[in-house]
């Protein structure tokens, strides 16, 4: 599911404009966990990806040596995941399970997860808060939860730039952040509200930042080279952390929340 949510730009998960910032944060977090383990200990970590679809995140993580469980309601997406993991030689480290947030406890059992990911999925579930509670319940002690969700102000700006001022106003004032009945997403989030929702599960939020601040607004012709894409990614990373321009994070197409037990 999450693999299809965002507009695709060139590059792999680590270099594509829509995924690079999140990939960097997630792999950095996993690397820190590995470094904290005793010398000689197994460095493989357990990751659960809810709504992981065809494995855009799961397969690269498995290629790093981690054990990844993908839970998704779509049998077609999971079939594609199985083919992709086999083609990349990591089928033994990727488990595909048809299910949803309600089934997580039964799937995980006593083997809780070092990292639980929910990227591009919280927007479409029936009950986001209940889903967050289920996700938090399968995070191991010392483990982390990574949430990526569509952000409200980005679509307001996009509708304004498209000349759709009534739709922009509707997205700004509506409870669900939608611009109208034809909006393809069931809901969008404000960063502060999403942070509160995660904290209500009992987890401690460590970081909240916007991602894809500019990339979805830039014409593809202007980012046709690796150098252009690298420069834009570096600009977005700097802008999202700039102490004087923290508000820019609210304009990101998505918001990334990292929380720990």
CSV table of C-alpha atoms in Angstrom, one decimal:
chain,number,residue,atom,x,y,z
A,1,UNK,CA,0.0,0.0,0.0
A,2,UNK,CA,2.6,2.6,1.1
A,3,UNK,CA,4.7,1.8,-2.0
A,4,UNK,CA,2.1,3.3,-4.3
A,5,UNK,CA,1.0,6.3,-2.2
A,6,UNK,CA,3.6,8.9,-3.4
A,7,UNK,CA,4.5,10.3,-6.8
A,8,UNK,CA,7.6,8.4,-8.0
A,9,UNK,CA,10.8,10.2,-9.0
A,10,UNK,CA,14.0,8.6,-10.2
A,11,UNK,CA,16.3,6.6,-8.0
A,12,UNK,CA,16.3,3.8,-5.5
A,13,UNK,CA,14.9,4.0,-2.0
A,14,UNK,CA,18.0,5.7,-0.8
A,15,UNK,CA,18.2,8.3,-3.6
A,16,UNK,CA,14.6,8.8,-4.8
A,17,UNK,CA,13.2,12.2,-3.8
A,18,UNK,CA,10.1,10.7,-2.2
A,19,UNK,CA,11.9,8.2,0.0
A,20,UNK,CA,15.5,9.4,0.6
A,21,UNK,CA,14.9,11.4,3.8
A,22,UNK,CA,12.9,8.7,5.4
A,23,UNK,CA,15.3,6.0,4.3
A,24,UNK,CA,18.2,7.9,5.8
A,25,UNK,CA,16.4,8.4,9.1
A,26,UNK,CA,15.3,4.7,9.3
A,27,UNK,CA,18.7,3.2,8.4
A,28,UNK,CA,20.5,5.6,10.7
A,29,UNK,CA,18.3,4.5,13.5
A,30,UNK,CA,18.9,0.8,12.8
A,31,UNK,CA,22.7,1.4,12.5
A,32,UNK,CA,22.6,3.0,16.0
A,33,UNK,CA,20.8,0.0,17.3
A,34,UNK,CA,23.3,-2.4,15.8
A,35,UNK,CA,26.2,-0.4,17.2
A,36,UNK,CA,24.8,-0.6,20.7
A,37,UNK,CA,24.8,-4.4,20.6
A,38,UNK,CA,27.7,-6.4,22.1
A,39,UNK,CA,30.6,-7.3,19.9
A,40,UNK,CA,29.9,-10.6,18.1
A,41,UNK,CA,26.2,-10.5,18.7
A,42,UNK,CA,23.7,-11.0,15.9
A,43,UNK,CA,23.3,-7.7,14.1
A,44,UNK,CA,20.1,-8.6,12.3
A,45,UNK,CA,17.1,-6.6,13.6
A,46,UNK,CA,13.4,-7.4,13.4
A,47,UNK,CA,11.3,-4.9,11.4
A,48,UNK,CA,7.6,-4.9,10.8
A,49,UNK,CA,6.2,-2.8,7.9
A,50,UNK,CA,2.4,-2.3,8.1
A,51,UNK,CA,1.0,-1.5,4.7
A,52,UNK,CA,4.4,-2.3,3.1
A,53,UNK,CA,2.8,-3.4,-0.1
A,54,UNK,CA,5.2,-4.6,-2.8
A,55,UNK,CA,8.3,-4.1,-0.6
A,56,UNK,CA,9.7,-0.8,-1.5
A,57,UNK,CA,11.1,-0.4,2.0
A,58,UNK,CA,11.1,-4.1,3.2
A,59,UNK,CA,13.3,-5.5,0.4
A,60,UNK,CA,16.1,-2.9,0.8
A,61,UNK,CA,16.0,-3.4,4.6
A,62,UNK,CA,16.3,-7.2,4.1
A,63,UNK,CA,19.3,-6.5,1.8
A,64,UNK,CA,21.0,-4.9,4.8
A,65,UNK,CA,20.5,-8.1,6.6
A,66,UNK,CA,17.4,-7.4,8.7
A,67,UNK,CA,14.4,-9.7,9.2
A,68,UNK,CA,11.3,-7.9,7.8
A,69,UNK,CA,7.6,-8.8,8.2
A,70,UNK,CA,5.3,-7.1,5.8
A,71,UNK,CA,1.6,-7.0,6.8
A,72,UNK,CA,-0.7,-5.8,4.1
A,73,UNK,CA,-4.4,-6.4,3.2
A,74,UNK,CA,-3.7,-6.8,-0.6
A,75,UNK,CA,-2.8,-10.3,-1.8
A,76,UNK,CA,-1.7,-8.9,-5.1
A,77,UNK,CA,0.8,-6.5,-3.4
A,78,UNK,CA,2.1,-9.3,-1.3
A,79,UNK,CA,2.6,-11.5,-4.3
A,80,UNK,CA,4.6,-8.8,-5.9
A,81,UNK,CA,6.6,-8.5,-2.7
A,82,UNK,CA,7.4,-12.2,-2.8
A,83,UNK,CA,8.6,-12.0,-6.4
A,84,UNK,CA,10.7,-9.0,-5.6
A,85,UNK,CA,12.3,-10.5,-2.6
A,86,UNK,CA,13.1,-13.7,-4.5
A,87,UNK,CA,14.6,-11.8,-7.4
A,88,UNK,CA,16.8,-9.8,-5.0
A,89,UNK,CA,17.9,-12.9,-3.1
A,90,UNK,CA,16.4,-12.0,0.3
A,91,UNK,CA,13.2,-14.2,0.3
A,92,UNK,CA,14.5,-15.9,3.5
A,93,UNK,CA,14.5,-12.6,5.3
A,94,UNK,CA,11.1,-11.3,4.2
A,95,UNK,CA,7.8,-12.6,5.5
A,96,UNK,CA,4.6,-11.5,3.7
A,97,UNK,CA,1.4,-11.7,5.8
A,98,UNK,CA,-2.1,-10.7,4.6
A,99,UNK,CA,-3.7,-8.7,7.4
A,100,UNK,CA,-4.1,-5.3,9.0
A,101,UNK,CA,-3.4,-3.5,12.3
A,102,UNK,CA,-6.0,-5.6,14.2
A,103,UNK,CA,-4.0,-8.8,13.5
A,104,UNK,CA,-0.5,-7.5,14.5
A,105,UNK,CA,-0.4,-9.0,18.0
A,106,UNK,CA,-1.2,-12.4,16.7
A,107,UNK,CA,1.3,-12.2,13.9
A,108,UNK,CA,4.2,-10.9,16.1
A,109,UNK,CA,3.4,-13.0,19.2
A,110,UNK,CA,6.2,-12.9,21.8
A,111,UNK,CA,8.9,-11.8,19.3
A,112,UNK,CA,8.4,-8.0,19.5
A,113,UNK,CA,9.9,-5.7,16.9
A,114,UNK,CA,13.0,-3.5,17.0
A,115,UNK,CA,11.4,-1.2,14.5
A,116,UNK,CA,7.8,-0.9,13.4
A,117,UNK,CA,7.0,1.2,10.2
A,118,UNK,CA,3.7,2.6,9.1
A,119,UNK,CA,4.5,4.7,6.0
A,120,UNK,CA,1.7,6.1,3.9
A,121,UNK,CA,-0.9,3.9,5.6
A,122,UNK,CA,-2.3,5.8,8.5
A,123,UNK,CA,-4.2,8.1,6.1
A,124,UNK,CA,-6.4,5.2,4.8
A,125,UNK,CA,-7.1,3.0,7.9
A,126,UNK,CA,-10.5,3.0,9.5
A,127,UNK,CA,-9.3,4.2,12.9
A,128,UNK,CA,-5.9,5.9,13.0
A,129,UNK,CA,-5.7,6.1,16.8
A,130,UNK,CA,-6.6,2.4,17.2
A,131,UNK,CA,-4.0,1.5,14.6
A,132,UNK,CA,-1.3,3.5,16.5
A,133,UNK,CA,-2.2,1.6,19.7
A,134,UNK,CA,-1.8,-1.7,17.8
A,135,UNK,CA,1.5,-0.6,16.4
A,136,UNK,CA,2.8,0.5,19.7
A,137,UNK,CA,1.8,-2.8,21.2
A,138,UNK,CA,4.3,-4.8,19.1
A,139,UNK,CA,7.4,-2.5,19.6
A,140,UNK,CA,10.0,-4.2,21.7
A,141,UNK,CA,11.5,-2.5,24.8
A,142,UNK,CA,14.0,0.0,23.4
A,143,UNK,CA,12.4,-0.3,20.0
A,144,UNK,CA,11.1,2.4,17.7
A,145,UNK,CA,8.0,3.3,15.8
A,146,UNK,CA,8.3,5.2,12.4
A,147,UNK,CA,5.2,6.9,11.1
A,148,UNK,CA,5.1,8.7,7.7
A,149,UNK,CA,1.7,10.4,6.9
A,150,UNK,CA,0.4,13.0,4.5
A,151,UNK,CA,0.4,16.5,5.9
A,152,UNK,CA,-2.4,19.1,5.5
A,153,UNK,CA,-0.6,22.3,4.7
A,154,UNK,CA,1.2,20.8,1.7
A,155,UNK,CA,-2.1,20.1,-0.1
A,156,UNK,CA,-3.4,23.5,0.8
A,157,UNK,CA,-0.3,25.0,-1.0
A,158,UNK,CA,-0.6,22.6,-3.9
A,159,UNK,CA,-4.3,23.5,-4.4
A,160,UNK,CA,-3.5,27.3,-4.3
A,161,UNK,CA,-0.7,26.9,-6.9
A,162,UNK,CA,-3.2,25.0,-9.1
A,163,UNK,CA,-5.6,27.9,-8.8
A,164,UNK,CA,-8.1,25.8,-6.8
A,165,UNK,CA,-8.7,28.3,-4.0
A,166,UNK,CA,-12.0,26.8,-2.8
A,167,UNK,CA,-10.4,23.4,-2.5
A,168,UNK,CA,-7.4,24.9,-0.7
A,169,UNK,CA,-9.7,26.6,1.8
A,170,UNK,CA,-11.6,23.4,2.4
A,171,UNK,CA,-8.4,21.4,3.0
A,172,UNK,CA,-7.3,24.1,5.5
A,173,UNK,CA,-10.5,24.2,7.6
A,174,UNK,CA,-11.8,20.6,7.3
A,175,UNK,CA,-11.3,18.2,10.2
A,176,UNK,CA,-9.7,15.5,7.9
A,177,UNK,CA,-7.5,17.8,5.7
A,178,UNK,CA,-9.4,16.9,2.5
A,179,UNK,CA,-10.1,19.4,-0.2
A,180,UNK,CA,-13.4,17.8,-1.3
A,181,UNK,CA,-15.3,14.7,-2.2
A,182,UNK,CA,-13.0,13.9,-5.1
A,183,UNK,CA,-9.9,14.0,-2.9
A,184,UNK,CA,-8.2,10.6,-3.2
A,185,UNK,CA,-7.0,10.5,0.4
A,186,UNK,CA,-9.4,9.9,3.3
A,187,UNK,CA,-7.4,12.1,5.6
A,188,UNK,CA,-4.3,14.2,6.2
A,189,UNK,CA,-2.6,15.2,9.4
A,190,UNK,CA,-1.2,18.2,11.2
A,191,UNK,CA,2.2,17.4,12.7
A,192,UNK,CA,1.2,18.6,16.2
A,193,UNK,CA,-1.9,16.5,16.2
A,194,UNK,CA,-0.1,13.4,14.9
A,195,UNK,CA,2.6,13.8,17.6
A,196,UNK,CA,-0.2,13.9,20.3
A,197,UNK,CA,-1.8,10.8,18.9
A,198,UNK,CA,1.5,8.9,19.1
A,199,UNK,CA,2.2,10.1,22.6
A,200,UNK,CA,-1.3,8.9,23.7
A,201,UNK,CA,-0.1,5.3,22.9
A,202,UNK,CA,2.5,5.7,25.7
A,203,UNK,CA,5.5,6.0,23.3
A,204,UNK,CA,8.0,8.9,23.6
A,205,UNK,CA,8.3,11.0,20.5
A,206,UNK,CA,11.9,11.7,19.7
A,207,UNK,CA,11.6,13.5,16.4
A,208,UNK,CA,9.0,15.1,14.2
A,209,UNK,CA,9.9,16.7,10.8
A,210,UNK,CA,8.5,17.4,7.4
A,211,UNK,CA,9.7,15.5,4.4
A,212,UNK,CA,9.5,16.4,0.7
A,213,UNK,CA,9.3,20.1,1.4
A,214,UNK,CA,10.0,21.2,-2.2
A,215,UNK,CA,10.4,18.1,-4.3
A,216,UNK,CA,6.7,17.7,-5.2
A,217,UNK,CA,6.6,21.3,-6.4
A,218,UNK,CA,9.6,21.2,-8.7
A,219,UNK,CA,9.0,20.3,-12.4
A,220,UNK,CA,10.7,17.0,-13.3
A,221,UNK,CA,12.7,18.7,-16.1
A,222,UNK,CA,14.6,20.6,-13.4
A,223,UNK,CA,15.7,17.5,-11.5
A,224,UNK,CA,16.7,15.3,-14.4
A,225,UNK,CA,20.3,14.6,-13.3
A,226,UNK,CA,21.7,12.9,-10.2
A,227,UNK,CA,23.5,16.2,-9.3
A,228,UNK,CA,20.2,18.1,-9.4
A,229,UNK,CA,18.4,15.5,-7.3
A,230,UNK,CA,21.3,15.4,-4.8
A,231,UNK,CA,21.3,19.2,-4.5
A,232,UNK,CA,17.6,19.3,-3.9
A,233,UNK,CA,17.7,16.5,-1.3
A,234,UNK,CA,20.5,18.4,0.5
A,235,UNK,CA,18.4,21.6,0.4
A,236,UNK,CA,15.4,19.8,1.9
A,237,UNK,CA,17.5,18.2,4.7
A,238,UNK,CA,19.0,21.6,5.6
A,239,UNK,CA,15.6,23.4,5.4
A,240,UNK,CA,13.8,20.8,7.6
A,241,UNK,CA,16.4,21.3,10.4
A,242,UNK,CA,17.1,25.0,10.0
A,243,UNK,CA,16.6,26.7,13.4
A,244,UNK,CA,15.1,29.8,12.0
A,245,UNK,CA,12.8,28.1,9.5
A,246,UNK,CA,11.2,25.2,11.5
A,247,UNK,CA,7.8,26.2,10.0
A,248,UNK,CA,9.0,24.9,6.6
A,249,UNK,CA,8.5,21.4,8.0
A,250,UNK,CA,4.8,22.0,8.0
A,251,UNK,CA,4.8,22.5,4.3
A,252,UNK,CA,6.3,19.0,3.7
A,253,UNK,CA,4.1,16.7,1.7
A,254,UNK,CA,4.5,14.2,4.5
A,255,UNK,CA,5.4,14.3,8.2
A,256,UNK,CA,7.8,11.8,9.7
A,257,UNK,CA,7.5,10.9,13.4
A,258,UNK,CA,10.0,8.7,15.2
A,259,UNK,CA,9.0,7.4,18.7
A,260,UNK,CA,10.4,4.9,21.1
A,261,UNK,CA,9.2,2.7,23.9
